[in-house]
């Protein structure tokens, strides 16, 4: 089944391009480390998911590109075409001459209704190219105006037009010391609205990815492209084909549906985080060997200590005794807070995947009391290696990992709102102060729900 990617705003389009590039590179890599039959099945499943076959022989990405300024879309289209291995359909983009001015209300109340028909027509054309549609993956940033405001509007339109299709929003969480003074308003408005329309929100934090670029990839001058490539690699590592059960004879047919089934058992809890191991520069890779016990030991500790990478993990954090009420688990304000999970999905790729022991992730102490560890853990595997790593593991987790960042964003936004700072910039586009209050209430409920685990 196919996934249609909707790239929204500057950030969404730049990440989308890197995602398709990472997938294309993986498809054309010669070191899949598996049989030819396995490799052919993997490639066929991936192509059906992400590309349409064109008469020219160059596959076209199943994507719709949307931005309110033409520059980034123009760059994105030409970079894809120059790759020679994939491209975008030249009719699948929509752009205008004026941006959204980093204002969520401008994107949502002005650009959204004005351009809804044109954007949804492009989506419909992509849907018609699919034999079977698994759902939509939207890529957007919360900090600006187009990705956040128009992205939220488009998400709602997708939900109305395709009520039975799965809808996953991939969100870029802004730098804590961001450049956009109203990014906390935009973030609160985006999160609260998406929480009511989306099936799940998959979040990448810019600060965390920046740290990976600096400490694991050894990049000295970190660019947005470096950050986006790390994000794209992580997304590829969960969306490329894998077997969703040990005895499966074919790759998962409904990737988004299987993901939701594994990770979102309750509509109140739908924030997903992504961890990936190993991650390193090409130079370091040549001198590294990986064994499953070591990789999985690190990945488990990254989960419970809420570490974004395998370096600098706090090994002092231990699971609490089973059955403790949330109030007796360590406080979120302490450095060594245990990160409680609702559900986890682990994807293993590469050599000897069948020999990997995942018993450490079946520990009931890792999970909330209302779901058994057996129900809360899903495992996908494939002997086909991903990109340059002979063994790699990805973890998508529905857990408390985002509690502190959400709390910080809501607090900062509330301080500004209480003093009415910049509120007039939003009300002039049609948003009411009551709408702000509703959004704060929604997110306070999300914080309370995750805190109670």
Short mmCIF file of C-alpha atoms in Angstrom, two decimals:
data_model
loop_
_atom_site.label_atom_id
_atom_site.label_comp_id
_atom_site.label_asym_id
_atom_site.label_seq_id
_atom_site.Cartn_x
_atom_site.Cartn_y
_atom_site.Cartn_z
CA UNK A 1 0.00 0.00 0.00
CA UNK A 2 1.14 3.52 -0.74
CA UNK A 3 1.91 6.51 1.48
CA UNK A 4 1.31 10.00 0.10
CA UNK A 5 3.65 12.59 1.60
CA UNK A 6 2.43 16.17 1.94
CA UNK A 7 5.37 18.58 2.24
CA UNK A 8 4.28 21.84 3.89
CA UNK A 9 6.27 25.05 4.15
CA UNK A 10 10.01 25.57 3.81
CA UNK A 11 10.99 23.02 6.46
CA UNK A 12 8.54 20.34 5.28
CA UNK A 13 9.75 20.61 1.68
CA UNK A 14 13.43 20.48 2.58
CA UNK A 15 12.95 17.44 4.82
CA UNK A 16 10.70 15.72 2.27
CA UNK A 17 13.40 16.02 -0.37
CA UNK A 18 15.96 14.44 1.98
CA UNK A 19 13.54 11.63 2.92
CA UNK A 20 12.97 10.62 -0.71
CA UNK A 21 16.71 10.93 -1.39
CA UNK A 22 17.51 8.65 1.57
CA UNK A 23 14.94 6.08 0.40
CA UNK A 24 16.20 6.24 -3.19
CA UNK A 25 19.84 5.85 -2.05
CA UNK A 26 18.82 2.84 0.03
CA UNK A 27 16.99 1.26 -2.90
CA UNK A 28 20.03 1.62 -5.14
CA UNK A 29 22.62 0.49 -2.59
CA UNK A 30 24.47 -2.66 -3.57
CA UNK A 31 25.14 -3.91 -0.03
CA UNK A 32 21.71 -5.02 1.14
CA UNK A 33 23.47 -8.02 2.79
CA UNK A 34 20.59 -10.33 1.88
CA UNK A 35 19.60 -12.69 -0.94
CA UNK A 36 18.66 -11.33 -4.34
CA UNK A 37 15.10 -12.59 -3.90
CA UNK A 38 14.83 -10.75 -0.56
CA UNK A 39 16.31 -7.59 -2.05
CA UNK A 40 13.91 -7.65 -5.01
CA UNK A 41 10.89 -8.04 -2.71
CA UNK A 42 12.15 -5.18 -0.51
CA UNK A 43 12.67 -2.86 -3.49
CA UNK A 44 9.27 -3.66 -4.96
CA UNK A 45 7.50 -2.98 -1.65
CA UNK A 46 9.40 0.29 -1.14
CA UNK A 47 8.69 1.53 -4.65
CA UNK A 48 4.97 0.81 -4.28
CA UNK A 49 5.01 2.74 -0.99
CA UNK A 50 6.84 5.87 -2.07
CA UNK A 51 7.08 6.18 -5.87
CA UNK A 52 5.00 5.90 -9.02
CA UNK A 53 6.60 4.40 -12.11
CA UNK A 54 6.90 6.91 -14.93
CA UNK A 55 7.22 6.24 -18.67
CA UNK A 56 10.65 7.92 -18.60
CA UNK A 57 11.89 5.21 -16.24
CA UNK A 58 12.65 7.72 -13.47
CA UNK A 59 10.26 7.07 -10.56
CA UNK A 60 8.23 10.03 -9.25
CA UNK A 61 7.71 10.58 -5.53
CA UNK A 62 4.16 10.15 -4.23
CA UNK A 63 4.13 13.66 -2.83
CA UNK A 64 2.39 17.03 -2.90
CA UNK A 65 4.54 20.10 -2.29
CA UNK A 66 2.94 23.18 -0.73
CA UNK A 67 4.50 26.52 0.20
CA UNK A 68 3.41 30.13 0.12
CA UNK A 69 6.74 31.19 -1.43
CA UNK A 70 8.18 29.71 -4.64
CA UNK A 71 11.92 29.63 -3.83
CA UNK A 72 12.22 26.44 -1.77
CA UNK A 73 9.84 24.43 -3.98
CA UNK A 74 11.85 25.47 -7.04
CA UNK A 75 15.08 24.30 -5.39
CA UNK A 76 13.45 21.09 -4.19
CA UNK A 77 12.15 20.15 -7.66
CA UNK A 78 15.48 20.82 -9.37
CA UNK A 79 17.63 18.99 -6.78
CA UNK A 80 15.39 15.91 -7.09
CA UNK A 81 15.56 16.00 -10.88
CA UNK A 82 19.36 16.35 -10.85
CA UNK A 83 19.69 13.18 -8.75
CA UNK A 84 18.79 11.13 -11.84
CA UNK A 85 17.34 8.33 -9.68
CA UNK A 86 13.99 9.93 -8.74
CA UNK A 87 11.99 13.12 -9.26
CA UNK A 88 8.80 14.91 -8.28
CA UNK A 89 5.83 15.04 -10.64
CA UNK A 90 6.15 18.52 -12.16
CA UNK A 91 2.41 19.11 -11.62
CA UNK A 92 2.24 18.09 -7.95
CA UNK A 93 3.24 21.37 -6.31
CA UNK A 94 1.41 24.51 -5.20
CA UNK A 95 3.03 27.81 -4.31
CA UNK A 96 2.22 31.51 -4.12
CA UNK A 97 4.27 34.69 -4.11
CA UNK A 98 3.69 35.82 -0.51
CA UNK A 99 4.52 33.88 2.66
CA UNK A 100 2.59 33.57 5.91
CA UNK A 101 4.81 35.93 7.90
CA UNK A 102 5.52 33.38 10.66
CA UNK A 103 1.90 33.74 11.71
CA UNK A 104 -0.18 30.61 12.35
CA UNK A 105 -3.48 32.50 12.00
CA UNK A 106 -2.49 33.86 8.58
CA UNK A 107 -1.73 30.33 7.34
CA UNK A 108 -4.83 28.75 8.91
CA UNK A 109 -7.55 31.40 8.44
CA UNK A 110 -6.39 33.18 5.26
CA UNK A 111 -4.24 30.93 3.05
CA UNK A 112 -6.00 27.69 4.05
CA UNK A 113 -9.57 28.48 2.94
CA UNK A 114 -8.33 30.50 -0.06
CA UNK A 115 -6.22 27.68 -1.52
CA UNK A 116 -7.95 24.58 -0.15
CA UNK A 117 -9.52 23.54 -3.45
CA UNK A 118 -6.29 23.80 -5.45
CA UNK A 119 -4.25 21.89 -2.84
CA UNK A 120 -6.83 19.14 -2.35
CA UNK A 121 -7.09 18.69 -6.13
CA UNK A 122 -3.36 17.89 -6.20
CA UNK A 123 -3.86 15.43 -3.35
CA UNK A 124 -6.77 13.78 -5.17
CA UNK A 125 -4.62 13.30 -8.30
CA UNK A 126 -1.94 11.56 -6.21
CA UNK A 127 -4.56 9.36 -4.52
CA UNK A 128 -5.88 8.30 -7.93
CA UNK A 129 -2.40 7.02 -8.86
CA UNK A 130 -2.42 4.59 -5.90
CA UNK A 131 -3.73 1.04 -6.27
CA UNK A 132 -4.18 0.95 -2.49
CA UNK A 133 -3.77 3.92 -0.18
CA UNK A 134 -2.32 3.35 3.30
CA UNK A 135 -2.63 7.00 4.29
CA UNK A 136 -0.92 10.38 4.47
CA UNK A 137 2.34 11.53 6.01
CA UNK A 138 2.50 15.31 6.45
CA UNK A 139 5.85 17.01 7.05
CA UNK A 140 5.78 20.41 8.78
CA UNK A 141 7.50 22.67 11.27
CA UNK A 142 5.65 24.29 14.16
CA UNK A 143 7.70 27.48 14.36
CA UNK A 144 6.71 29.41 11.21
CA UNK A 145 3.39 30.29 9.59
CA UNK A 146 2.91 28.16 6.48
CA UNK A 147 3.96 24.74 7.82
CA UNK A 148 2.15 25.31 11.10
CA UNK A 149 -0.99 27.24 10.13
CA UNK A 150 -1.60 26.05 6.57
CA UNK A 151 -0.29 22.60 7.56
CA UNK A 152 -2.90 22.36 10.31
CA UNK A 153 -5.63 23.47 7.89
CA UNK A 154 -4.56 20.93 5.24
CA UNK A 155 -4.51 18.17 7.90
CA UNK A 156 -8.11 18.99 8.76
CA UNK A 157 -9.06 18.98 5.06
CA UNK A 158 -7.40 15.56 4.62
CA UNK A 159 -9.34 14.19 7.58
CA UNK A 160 -12.63 15.48 6.11
CA UNK A 161 -11.93 14.21 2.59
CA UNK A 162 -10.39 10.83 3.55
CA UNK A 163 -11.96 9.91 6.91
CA UNK A 164 -10.90 6.24 6.77
CA UNK A 165 -7.26 6.82 5.72
CA UNK A 166 -4.50 6.96 8.31
CA UNK A 167 -3.05 10.39 8.98
CA UNK A 168 0.38 10.83 10.55
CA UNK A 169 1.78 14.32 11.15
CA UNK A 170 5.55 14.52 11.31
CA UNK A 171 6.40 17.65 13.30
CA UNK A 172 9.68 19.51 13.67
CA UNK A 173 9.90 20.90 17.20
CA UNK A 174 11.65 24.29 17.06
CA UNK A 175 14.99 25.10 18.68
CA UNK A 176 14.42 26.16 22.29
CA UNK A 177 16.36 29.36 21.51
CA UNK A 178 14.58 29.85 18.18
CA UNK A 179 14.70 32.85 15.87
CA UNK A 180 10.93 33.33 15.60
CA UNK A 181 9.68 35.38 18.54
CA UNK A 182 6.13 33.98 18.29
CA UNK A 183 7.17 30.34 17.75
CA UNK A 184 5.62 29.30 21.07
CA UNK A 185 2.21 30.67 20.01
CA UNK A 186 2.52 28.89 16.66
CA UNK A 187 3.55 25.67 18.41
CA UNK A 188 0.65 25.73 20.90
CA UNK A 189 -1.89 26.42 18.17
CA UNK A 190 -0.46 23.73 15.88
CA UNK A 191 -0.16 21.00 18.51
CA UNK A 192 -3.59 21.49 20.00
CA UNK A 193 -5.38 21.48 16.63
CA UNK A 194 -3.44 18.51 15.26
CA UNK A 195 -4.15 16.57 18.44
CA UNK A 196 -7.83 16.69 17.55
CA UNK A 197 -7.54 15.69 13.87
CA UNK A 198 -4.48 13.50 13.43
CA UNK A 199 -4.10 9.79 14.24
CA UNK A 200 -0.62 10.40 15.64
CA UNK A 201 2.08 13.06 15.86
CA UNK A 202 5.66 11.95 15.24
CA UNK A 203 7.99 14.57 16.72
CA UNK A 204 11.63 15.40 16.01
CA UNK A 205 13.27 18.01 18.22
CA UNK A 206 15.74 20.30 16.45
CA UNK A 207 17.89 20.58 19.59
CA UNK A 208 18.25 16.79 19.82
CA UNK A 209 19.10 16.33 16.13
CA UNK A 210 21.60 19.21 16.32
CA UNK A 211 23.35 17.38 19.17
CA UNK A 212 23.51 14.18 17.07
CA UNK A 213 25.11 16.12 14.19
CA UNK A 214 27.74 17.62 16.52
CA UNK A 215 28.57 14.65 18.74
CA UNK A 216 27.90 11.54 16.64
CA UNK A 217 28.38 12.76 13.08
CA UNK A 218 31.32 15.04 14.03
CA UNK A 219 30.07 17.90 11.87
CA UNK A 220 31.78 21.19 12.73
CA UNK A 221 29.60 23.73 10.88
CA UNK A 222 26.09 22.28 11.14
CA UNK A 223 23.67 23.31 8.38
CA UNK A 224 19.92 22.74 8.07
CA UNK A 225 20.74 20.15 5.40
CA UNK A 226 22.85 18.18 7.91
CA UNK A 227 19.99 18.24 10.43
CA UNK A 228 17.46 17.26 7.74
CA UNK A 229 19.60 14.34 6.55
CA UNK A 230 19.71 12.85 10.06
CA UNK A 231 15.91 13.24 10.33
CA UNK A 232 15.45 11.68 6.87
CA UNK A 233 17.64 8.71 7.78
CA UNK A 234 15.60 8.11 10.93
CA UNK A 235 12.29 8.35 9.05
CA UNK A 236 13.54 6.01 6.33
CA UNK A 237 14.59 3.51 8.99
CA UNK A 238 10.97 3.08 10.13
CA UNK A 239 9.08 3.53 6.85
CA UNK A 240 11.15 1.28 4.61
CA UNK A 241 9.63 -2.23 4.38
CA UNK A 242 9.94 -4.73 7.24
CA UNK A 243 8.16 -7.93 8.31
CA UNK A 244 5.64 -7.19 11.04
CA UNK A 245 5.71 -10.74 12.45
CA UNK A 246 8.27 -13.54 12.59
CA UNK A 247 6.52 -15.94 10.25
CA UNK A 248 5.43 -13.29 7.71
CA UNK A 249 6.08 -14.15 4.07
CA UNK A 250 5.52 -10.64 2.71
CA UNK A 251 6.30 -7.13 3.81
CA UNK A 252 3.74 -5.17 5.81
CA UNK A 253 1.04 -4.00 3.39
CA UNK A 254 -0.31 -1.12 5.47
CA UNK A 255 2.71 0.60 7.02
CA UNK A 256 0.80 3.50 8.59
CA UNK A 257 -2.04 1.27 9.79
CA UNK A 258 0.38 -1.19 11.39
CA UNK A 259 2.26 1.70 13.02
CA UNK A 260 -0.94 3.15 14.54
CA UNK A 261 -2.14 -0.27 15.69
CA UNK A 262 1.15 -0.89 17.46
CA UNK A 263 1.60 2.53 19.05
CA UNK A 264 -1.70 4.35 19.61
CA UNK A 265 -3.98 2.22 21.80
CA UNK A 266 -5.84 5.28 23.16
CA UNK A 267 -6.74 8.60 21.43
CA UNK A 268 -5.61 10.60 24.45
CA UNK A 269 -2.01 9.46 23.87
CA UNK A 270 -0.73 10.04 20.37
CA UNK A 271 2.72 11.67 20.59
CA UNK A 272 5.48 9.48 19.14
CA UNK A 273 9.24 9.88 19.38
CA UNK A 274 11.95 8.23 17.28
CA UNK A 275 15.36 6.91 18.34
CA UNK A 276 17.87 5.28 16.03
CA UNK A 277 21.11 3.35 16.56
CA UNK A 278 23.86 3.36 15.34
CA UNK A 279 24.40 6.86 13.93
CA UNK A 280 27.88 7.93 12.90
CA UNK A 281 29.99 9.56 10.21
CA UNK A 282 31.31 7.57 7.23
CA UNK A 283 34.86 7.89 8.63
CA UNK A 284 33.95 6.31 11.98
CA UNK A 285 31.86 3.59 10.34
CA UNK A 286 34.89 2.03 8.67
CA UNK A 287 36.41 1.27 12.10
CA UNK A 288 33.23 0.07 13.82
CA UNK A 289 31.67 -3.34 14.36
CA UNK A 290 28.21 -3.85 15.83
CA UNK A 291 26.65 -6.71 17.77
CA UNK A 292 22.94 -6.92 18.59
CA UNK A 293 23.31 -7.25 22.40
CA UNK A 294 25.33 -4.00 22.57
CA UNK A 295 23.04 -2.07 20.24
CA UNK A 296 19.88 -3.17 22.04
CA UNK A 297 21.31 -2.56 25.51
CA UNK A 298 22.03 1.05 24.49
CA UNK A 299 18.66 1.46 22.77
CA UNK A 300 16.82 0.25 25.87
CA UNK A 301 18.68 2.69 28.11
CA UNK A 302 18.05 5.51 25.59
CA UNK A 303 14.35 4.73 26.01
CA UNK A 304 14.16 4.59 29.79
CA UNK A 305 16.55 7.53 30.41
CA UNK A 306 14.98 9.56 27.55
CA UNK A 307 18.32 10.05 25.74
CA UNK A 308 18.26 11.13 22.11
CA UNK A 309 21.48 9.28 21.24
CA UNK A 310 23.79 6.54 22.44
CA UNK A 311 26.44 8.95 23.72
CA UNK A 312 26.08 10.51 27.16
CA UNK A 313 23.25 8.20 28.33
CA UNK A 314 22.43 8.33 32.03
CA UNK A 315 22.98 4.69 33.08
CA UNK A 316 21.79 5.44 36.62
CA UNK A 317 18.12 5.50 35.55
CA UNK A 318 16.41 2.22 36.33
CA UNK A 319 12.81 1.06 35.85
CA UNK A 320 10.73 1.54 39.03
CA UNK A 321 9.24 -1.40 40.88
CA UNK A 322 6.12 -2.62 39.04
CA UNK A 323 2.83 -1.30 40.38
CA UNK A 324 4.11 1.98 41.81
CA UNK A 325 1.66 4.88 41.38
CA UNK A 326 2.94 7.75 39.18
CA UNK A 327 3.43 9.98 42.22
CA UNK A 328 6.07 7.61 43.60
CA UNK A 329 8.05 7.43 40.39
CA UNK A 330 10.84 9.98 40.22
CA UNK A 331 9.79 13.55 39.65
CA UNK A 332 10.05 14.95 36.08
CA UNK A 333 12.17 17.77 37.49
CA UNK A 334 14.95 15.49 38.63
CA UNK A 335 17.67 14.74 36.12
CA UNK A 336 17.29 10.96 36.49
CA UNK A 337 13.60 10.70 35.58
CA UNK A 338 12.36 7.33 34.34
CA UNK A 339 10.55 7.61 31.00
CA UNK A 340 7.36 5.50 31.18
CA UNK A 341 6.11 4.03 27.89
CA UNK A 342 2.61 3.26 26.69
CA UNK A 343 3.79 1.35 23.63
CA UNK A 344 7.00 0.76 21.67
CA UNK A 345 7.78 -0.38 18.13
CA UNK A 346 11.28 -1.69 17.41
CA UNK A 347 12.49 -2.22 13.84
CA UNK A 348 15.64 -4.29 13.32
CA UNK A 349 17.43 -4.32 9.97
CA UNK A 350 20.40 -6.23 8.67
CA UNK A 351 22.56 -9.19 9.55
CA UNK A 352 21.42 -11.87 12.03
CA UNK A 353 18.17 -10.08 12.97
CA UNK A 354 16.58 -13.38 13.98
CA UNK A 355 19.28 -13.86 16.62
CA UNK A 356 18.61 -10.52 18.33
CA UNK A 357 17.22 -10.90 21.87
CA UNK A 358 14.59 -8.27 22.70
CA UNK A 359 13.72 -9.61 26.15
CA UNK A 360 14.84 -6.35 27.77
CA UNK A 361 11.99 -4.49 26.03
CA UNK A 362 9.42 -6.99 27.33
CA UNK A 363 9.93 -5.91 30.94
CA UNK A 364 6.49 -4.89 32.34
CA UNK A 365 8.21 -2.20 34.45
CA UNK A 366 8.85 -0.18 31.26
CA UNK A 367 5.14 0.23 30.57
CA UNK A 368 2.01 1.73 32.04
CA UNK A 369 -0.13 -0.60 34.15
CA UNK A 370 -3.14 -0.71 31.80
CA UNK A 371 -1.39 -2.49 28.92
CA UNK A 372 0.56 -5.74 29.20
CA UNK A 373 4.14 -5.74 27.92
CA UNK A 374 3.10 -8.29 25.30
CA UNK A 375 0.49 -5.90 23.87
CA UNK A 376 2.69 -2.81 24.31
CA UNK A 377 5.70 -4.04 22.30
CA UNK A 378 5.72 -4.57 18.54
CA UNK A 379 8.76 -5.88 16.67
CA UNK A 380 9.45 -5.55 12.94
CA UNK A 381 12.45 -7.16 11.27
CA UNK A 382 14.14 -7.57 7.91
CA UNK A 383 17.47 -9.14 6.93
CA UNK A 384 17.86 -6.31 4.38
CA UNK A 385 20.33 -3.74 5.75
CA UNK A 386 19.36 -0.04 5.67
CA UNK A 387 21.66 2.43 3.92
CA UNK A 388 25.24 2.05 5.16
CA UNK A 389 24.74 0.08 8.40
CA UNK A 390 25.06 -3.72 8.41
CA UNK A 391 22.96 -3.77 11.60
CA UNK A 392 20.60 -1.02 12.76
CA UNK A 393 17.71 -0.62 15.16
CA UNK A 394 14.97 2.02 15.33
CA UNK A 395 12.59 2.66 18.18
CA UNK A 396 9.31 4.53 17.83
CA UNK A 397 7.96 5.18 21.29
CA UNK A 398 4.69 6.49 22.68
CA UNK A 399 6.06 7.66 26.03
CA UNK A 400 6.62 10.63 28.33
CA UNK A 401 9.63 11.78 26.27
CA UNK A 402 8.08 15.13 25.25
CA UNK A 403 6.63 16.16 28.62
CA UNK A 404 9.32 18.72 29.47
CA UNK A 405 9.41 20.37 26.00
CA UNK A 406 5.58 20.65 25.85
CA UNK A 407 5.46 22.07 29.35
CA UNK A 408 8.17 24.62 28.48
CA UNK A 409 6.44 25.75 25.27
CA UNK A 410 3.04 26.08 26.97
CA UNK A 411 4.59 28.05 29.87
CA UNK A 412 6.43 30.47 27.57
CA UNK A 413 3.36 30.97 25.39
CA UNK A 414 1.15 31.53 28.43
CA UNK A 415 3.48 34.21 29.82
CA UNK A 416 3.29 36.10 26.52
CA UNK A 417 -0.47 35.60 26.25
CA UNK A 418 -1.07 36.78 29.83
CA UNK A 419 0.57 40.09 28.96
CA UNK A 420 -1.23 40.16 25.55
CA UNK A 421 2.11 40.29 23.71
CA UNK A 422 1.67 39.99 19.92
CA UNK A 423 -1.93 38.75 20.34
CA UNK A 424 -3.18 41.55 18.06
CA UNK A 425 -1.04 40.11 15.23
CA UNK A 426 -3.19 36.98 15.42
CA UNK A 427 -6.64 38.44 16.11
CA UNK A 428 -6.44 40.58 12.96
CA UNK A 429 -6.55 37.34 10.93
CA UNK A 430 -9.69 36.10 12.67
CA UNK A 431 -8.55 34.11 15.68
CA UNK A 432 -10.28 34.89 18.99
CA UNK A 433 -8.68 35.03 22.42
CA UNK A 434 -11.03 32.19 23.42
CA UNK A 435 -9.41 30.03 20.72
CA UNK A 436 -6.05 30.55 22.41
CA UNK A 437 -7.55 29.56 25.76
CA UNK A 438 -9.07 26.40 24.26
CA UNK A 439 -5.65 25.45 22.87
CA UNK A 440 -3.97 25.95 26.24
CA UNK A 441 -6.66 23.78 27.85
CA UNK A 442 -6.14 20.99 25.29
CA UNK A 443 -2.39 20.89 25.90
CA UNK A 444 -2.73 21.09 29.68
CA UNK A 445 -4.89 17.96 29.39
CA UNK A 446 -2.22 16.24 27.26
CA UNK A 447 0.44 17.13 29.85
CA UNK A 448 -1.77 15.84 32.68
CA UNK A 449 -2.49 12.57 30.83
CA UNK A 450 1.17 11.77 30.12
CA UNK A 451 2.23 12.83 33.62
CA UNK A 452 -0.25 10.38 35.15
CA UNK A 453 1.39 7.33 33.52
#
